[in-house]
Short mmCIF file of C-alpha atoms in Angstrom, two decimals:
data_model
loop_
_atom_site.label_atom_id
_atom_site.label_comp_id
_atom_site.label_asym_id
_atom_site.label_seq_id
_atom_site.Cartn_x
_atom_site.Cartn_y
_atom_site.Cartn_z
CA UNK K 736 -19.77 -5.84 28.71
CA UNK K 737 -19.05 -8.74 26.62
CA UNK K 738 -22.28 -9.81 25.99
CA UNK K 739 -24.54 -12.73 25.44
CA UNK K 740 -23.36 -14.82 21.97
CA UNK K 741 -25.98 -15.13 19.31
CA UNK K 742 -26.38 -19.03 18.48
CA UNK K 743 -26.27 -18.26 14.76
CA UNK K 744 -23.27 -16.03 14.81
CA UNK K 745 -21.57 -17.13 18.85
CA UNK K 746 -18.03 -15.34 17.49
CA UNK K 747 -19.34 -12.16 15.89
CA UNK K 748 -22.70 -11.02 17.43
CA UNK K 749 -23.19 -10.40 21.20
CA UNK K 750 -26.27 -9.33 22.65
CA UNK K 751 -27.24 -7.29 25.23
CA UNK K 752 -30.55 -6.77 27.09
CA UNK K 753 -31.29 -4.39 29.95
CA UNK K 754 -31.78 -6.32 33.46
CA UNK K 755 -34.31 -5.50 35.61
CA UNK K 756 -31.94 -4.17 38.49
CA UNK K 757 -29.87 -1.84 35.99
CA UNK K 758 -33.27 -0.32 34.50
CA UNK K 759 -34.60 0.37 38.05
CA UNK K 760 -31.10 1.89 39.45
CA UNK K 761 -30.93 4.06 36.31
CA UNK K 762 -32.66 7.88 36.12
CA UNK K 763 -35.65 7.86 34.86
CA UNK K 764 -34.85 9.62 31.50
CA UNK K 765 -32.24 7.13 30.97
CA UNK K 766 -34.00 5.01 31.40
CA UNK K 767 -37.39 5.93 29.15
CA UNK K 768 -35.06 5.93 26.44
CA UNK K 769 -32.53 2.44 27.04
CA UNK K 770 -32.76 0.34 24.17
CA UNK K 771 -35.04 -3.04 24.68
CA UNK K 772 -32.86 -5.01 22.79
CA UNK K 773 -28.55 -4.28 21.49
CA UNK K 774 -25.82 -6.13 19.76
CA UNK K 775 -22.10 -5.99 19.29
CA UNK K 776 -20.69 -6.77 16.15
CA UNK K 777 -17.26 -8.24 16.13
CA UNK K 778 -15.24 -8.52 12.97
CA UNK K 779 -11.30 -9.40 12.83
CA UNK K 780 -10.12 -8.29 9.30
CA UNK K 781 -7.24 -10.58 8.53
CA UNK K 782 -4.02 -8.98 7.21
CA UNK K 783 -1.86 -10.98 4.75
CA UNK K 784 0.94 -9.85 1.59
CA UNK K 785 3.70 -11.52 0.57
CA UNK K 786 6.96 -9.53 0.56
CA UNK K 787 9.35 -10.81 -2.78
CA UNK K 788 12.92 -9.86 -3.24
CA UNK K 789 13.79 -10.50 -7.30
CA UNK K 790 16.47 -9.52 -9.29
CA UNK K 791 15.43 -7.81 -12.73
CA UNK K 792 11.78 -7.66 -12.29
CA UNK K 793 11.96 -5.96 -16.00
CA UNK K 794 14.04 -8.71 -17.70
CA UNK K 795 11.72 -10.37 -20.04
CA UNK K 796 12.48 -13.78 -18.87
CA UNK K 797 10.99 -12.97 -15.85
CA UNK K 798 6.94 -12.92 -15.69
CA UNK K 799 6.11 -11.59 -12.16
CA UNK K 800 4.93 -8.10 -13.11
CA UNK K 801 3.07 -9.21 -15.93
CA UNK K 802 1.15 -12.20 -14.64
CA UNK K 803 1.74 -12.79 -10.96
CA UNK K 804 -1.65 -12.19 -9.01
CA UNK K 805 -3.49 -11.58 -12.28
CA UNK K 806 -6.76 -13.20 -12.08
CA UNK K 807 -7.15 -16.25 -14.43
CA UNK K 808 -10.70 -14.94 -15.73
CA UNK K 809 -9.22 -11.33 -16.10
CA UNK K 810 -8.31 -9.97 -19.13
CA UNK K 811 -4.66 -9.74 -20.14
CA UNK K 812 -3.65 -5.86 -19.09
CA UNK K 813 -2.19 -4.17 -16.12
CA UNK K 814 -3.10 -1.12 -14.78
CA UNK K 815 -0.06 0.71 -13.65
CA UNK K 816 0.74 4.22 -11.46
CA UNK K 817 4.11 5.11 -11.92
CA UNK K 818 6.53 8.12 -10.85
CA UNK K 819 7.14 10.51 -13.04
CA UNK K 820 10.97 10.13 -13.08
CA UNK K 821 10.71 6.68 -13.09
CA UNK K 822 8.72 6.54 -16.30
CA UNK K 823 11.18 9.17 -17.49
CA UNK K 824 14.20 6.40 -16.90
CA UNK K 825 12.56 2.96 -17.40
CA UNK K 826 9.25 4.07 -19.56
CA UNK K 827 10.53 2.47 -22.96
CA UNK K 828 11.37 -0.81 -21.11
CA UNK K 829 8.43 -1.09 -19.25
CA UNK K 830 6.43 -0.74 -22.49
CA UNK K 831 9.09 -3.17 -23.78
CA UNK K 832 8.40 -5.97 -21.14
CA UNK K 833 4.87 -5.47 -20.90
CA UNK K 834 4.43 -5.98 -24.93
CA UNK K 835 7.02 -8.70 -24.84
CA UNK K 836 4.26 -10.91 -22.65
CA UNK K 837 1.44 -9.50 -24.68
CA UNK K 838 -0.34 -7.57 -21.79
CA UNK K 839 -2.12 -4.45 -22.68
CA UNK K 840 -1.25 -1.51 -20.32
CA UNK K 841 -2.58 1.77 -19.32
CA UNK K 842 -0.16 4.05 -17.39
CA UNK K 843 -1.18 7.04 -15.14
CA UNK K 844 1.99 8.91 -14.54
CA UNK K 845 2.34 11.15 -11.18
CA UNK K 846 4.81 13.44 -9.42
CA UNK K 847 6.69 11.40 -6.54
CA UNK K 848 8.21 14.77 -4.94
CA UNK K 849 6.39 15.04 -0.97
CA UNK K 850 4.83 18.68 -2.29
CA UNK K 851 2.42 16.45 -4.84
CA UNK K 852 1.60 14.51 -1.97
CA UNK K 853 -1.89 15.71 -2.52
CA UNK K 854 -5.22 13.92 -2.67
CA UNK K 855 -5.61 15.47 -6.66
CA UNK K 856 -3.21 12.89 -7.57
CA UNK K 857 -6.20 10.18 -6.25
CA UNK K 858 -8.40 11.53 -7.63
CA UNK K 859 -6.81 11.75 -11.27
CA UNK K 860 -5.98 7.90 -10.25
CA UNK K 861 -9.94 7.07 -9.54
CA UNK K 862 -10.40 9.05 -13.05
CA UNK K 863 -8.51 6.59 -14.90
CA UNK K 864 -9.31 3.80 -12.65
CA UNK K 865 -13.26 4.51 -13.97
CA UNK K 866 -12.62 4.84 -17.48
CA UNK K 867 -10.13 1.85 -17.44
CA UNK K 868 -13.13 -0.31 -15.91
CA UNK K 869 -10.63 -1.83 -13.73
CA UNK K 870 -12.45 -5.16 -12.09
CA UNK K 871 -12.85 -5.84 -8.13
CA UNK K 872 -10.03 -8.76 -8.21
CA UNK K 873 -7.94 -7.03 -10.72
CA UNK K 874 -4.60 -5.48 -8.91
CA UNK K 875 -3.29 -2.09 -9.51
CA UNK K 876 0.51 -1.90 -9.80
CA UNK K 877 2.51 0.86 -8.06
CA UNK K 878 6.02 1.78 -9.13
CA UNK K 879 7.82 4.54 -7.52
CA UNK K 880 9.16 6.20 -4.32
CA UNK K 881 6.95 6.07 -1.03
CA UNK K 882 4.87 9.01 -2.10
CA UNK K 883 3.44 6.97 -5.35
CA UNK K 884 3.09 4.12 -3.36
CA UNK K 885 1.16 5.85 -0.70
CA UNK K 886 -1.14 7.83 -3.21
CA UNK K 887 -1.94 4.62 -5.19
CA UNK K 888 -2.63 2.59 -2.19
CA UNK K 889 -5.32 4.84 -1.13
CA UNK K 890 -6.60 5.40 -4.74
CA UNK K 891 -6.44 1.42 -4.64
CA UNK K 892 -8.56 1.74 -1.32
CA UNK K 893 -11.06 4.02 -2.08
CA UNK K 894 -12.06 2.47 -5.63
CA UNK K 895 -14.87 0.07 -5.38
CA UNK K 896 -14.54 0.54 -1.87
CA UNK K 897 -10.83 -1.19 -2.55
CA UNK K 898 -9.38 -3.10 -4.69
CA UNK K 899 -6.06 -5.15 -4.69
CA UNK K 900 -2.89 -3.36 -5.33
CA UNK K 901 1.02 -4.21 -5.28
CA UNK K 902 3.75 -2.53 -4.51
CA UNK K 903 7.00 -2.09 -6.29
CA UNK K 904 9.16 0.26 -4.77
CA UNK K 905 12.50 1.99 -6.74
CA UNK K 906 13.61 3.94 -3.99
CA UNK K 907 15.84 2.46 -1.26
CA UNK K 908 13.96 4.75 1.57
CA UNK K 909 10.82 3.03 -0.21
CA UNK K 910 12.53 -0.65 -0.17
CA UNK K 911 13.04 -0.78 3.68
CA UNK K 912 9.85 1.70 4.65
CA UNK K 913 6.74 2.02 2.47
CA UNK K 914 6.97 -1.13 0.56
CA UNK K 915 6.83 -3.36 3.84
CA UNK K 916 3.97 -1.28 5.76
CA UNK K 917 -0.02 -0.99 5.29
CA UNK K 918 -0.37 2.57 5.81
CA UNK K 919 -1.42 5.12 2.97
CA UNK K 920 -2.22 8.59 2.88
CA UNK K 921 -1.82 12.39 1.33
CA UNK K 922 -1.27 15.56 3.00
CA UNK K 923 -4.53 17.53 3.55
CA UNK K 924 -5.02 21.43 3.11
CA UNK K 925 -7.16 22.58 5.95
CA UNK K 926 -8.84 25.94 5.69
CA UNK K 927 -8.41 26.08 9.18
CA UNK K 928 -4.73 24.87 9.63
CA UNK K 929 -2.94 24.91 6.72
CA UNK K 930 -1.20 21.64 5.31
CA UNK K 931 -1.21 18.76 7.86
CA UNK K 932 0.48 15.81 7.01
CA UNK K 933 -0.55 12.30 6.22
CA UNK K 934 -3.84 13.56 7.85
CA UNK K 935 -6.24 11.78 5.07
CA UNK K 936 -5.29 8.03 4.33
CA UNK K 937 -6.28 4.70 5.39
CA UNK K 938 -4.57 1.27 6.67
CA UNK K 939 -4.73 -0.74 3.67
CA UNK K 940 -2.64 -3.23 3.07
CA UNK K 941 -1.36 -4.52 -0.69
CA UNK K 942 -1.44 -8.27 -2.03
CA UNK K 943 1.97 -7.79 -2.69
CA UNK K 944 5.33 -5.99 -2.57
CA UNK K 945 7.82 -7.01 -4.96
CA UNK K 946 11.24 -5.67 -4.15
CA UNK K 947 14.32 -5.51 -7.19
CA UNK K 948 17.56 -3.40 -5.66
CA UNK K 949 18.49 -3.27 -9.49
CA UNK K 950 16.32 0.07 -9.36
CA UNK K 951 18.63 1.96 -6.76
CA UNK K 952 21.07 1.72 -9.32
CA UNK K 953 20.03 5.01 -10.93
CA UNK K 954 19.24 7.34 -7.47
CA UNK K 955 21.52 10.04 -6.55
CA UNK K 956 23.48 9.84 -3.34
CA UNK K 957 21.43 12.11 -1.37
CA UNK K 958 18.75 9.57 -1.75
CA UNK K 959 20.39 6.76 -1.02
CA UNK K 960 21.87 8.11 2.26
CA UNK K 961 18.09 9.01 3.33
CA UNK K 962 17.60 5.41 2.62
CA UNK K 963 20.48 4.19 4.70
CA UNK K 964 19.51 6.89 7.66
CA UNK K 965 15.82 4.86 7.65
CA UNK K 966 18.34 1.60 7.73
CA UNK K 967 20.23 2.95 10.47
CA UNK K 968 17.19 3.70 12.33
CA UNK K 969 15.83 0.56 12.30
CA UNK K 970 19.12 -1.10 13.33
CA UNK K 971 19.47 1.40 15.97
CA UNK K 972 15.96 -0.15 17.48
CA UNK K 973 16.63 -3.53 16.49
CA UNK K 974 20.00 -4.54 15.30
CA UNK K 975 23.05 -3.98 17.11
CA UNK K 976 24.57 -6.19 14.16
CA UNK K 977 23.33 -4.15 11.65
CA UNK K 978 24.43 -1.20 13.40
CA UNK K 979 27.87 -2.60 13.52
CA UNK K 980 27.73 -3.43 9.56
CA UNK K 981 26.43 0.09 8.65
CA UNK K 982 29.15 1.62 10.86
CA UNK K 983 31.80 -0.74 8.96
CA UNK K 984 30.88 -0.95 5.67
CA UNK K 985 27.98 2.25 5.35
CA UNK K 986 30.27 4.25 3.09
CA UNK K 987 31.35 1.97 0.53
CA UNK K 988 27.36 0.76 0.38
CA UNK K 989 26.42 4.33 -0.39
CA UNK K 990 29.40 4.62 -3.18
CA UNK K 991 28.80 1.35 -4.65
#
């Protein structure tokens, strides 16, 4: 039963009072331990985030990564979680970019391979967040593939019971999959059942996802094909038109 709305919070709190007839029909043991009064708390948590497609996120003239969604009263700084491979390829540009905008950065690098999707990486980020002293409304910036985005998102959902975070996917697969969802998580090593994929996690949306296909230029063909496979899956389910385009132009898209 829904219950009777509480006058002071009619949309959120509903009272339940056992009726005399229901108490009379219940077994004596149940009736003796029935609550005198009970209520249901009902809340809808809003899920809202922006997805933006950019060109040249690391171009000096583009202030998006430096200042967008930075609280006006926050220090001019960013906390970055970056894929180790991405850092090896773009680390110098990332440091130069933020320095040009007078933004101090703290960088935590983690491996992006699926085997490293473990809580040890979450703990590494949490430890760095505590040392950094990230404010409650100050967004964490996650830059990498799907594994890094999942791990960083889980850390953001846990630190201070949840701080905002921004996803910056750097692989084709992450651009079409992890960047636009709200799932975070890691694998878990169970003493009873061994490694369990994505067994620990949360549904925790980013405040934004900034997409830049320029990052795909440094991916090898195998990983580009993996991303194309995800696009193909979406086309099969939702869009015959997209499927036809992939069938006609897919090989050329992978090459170029």
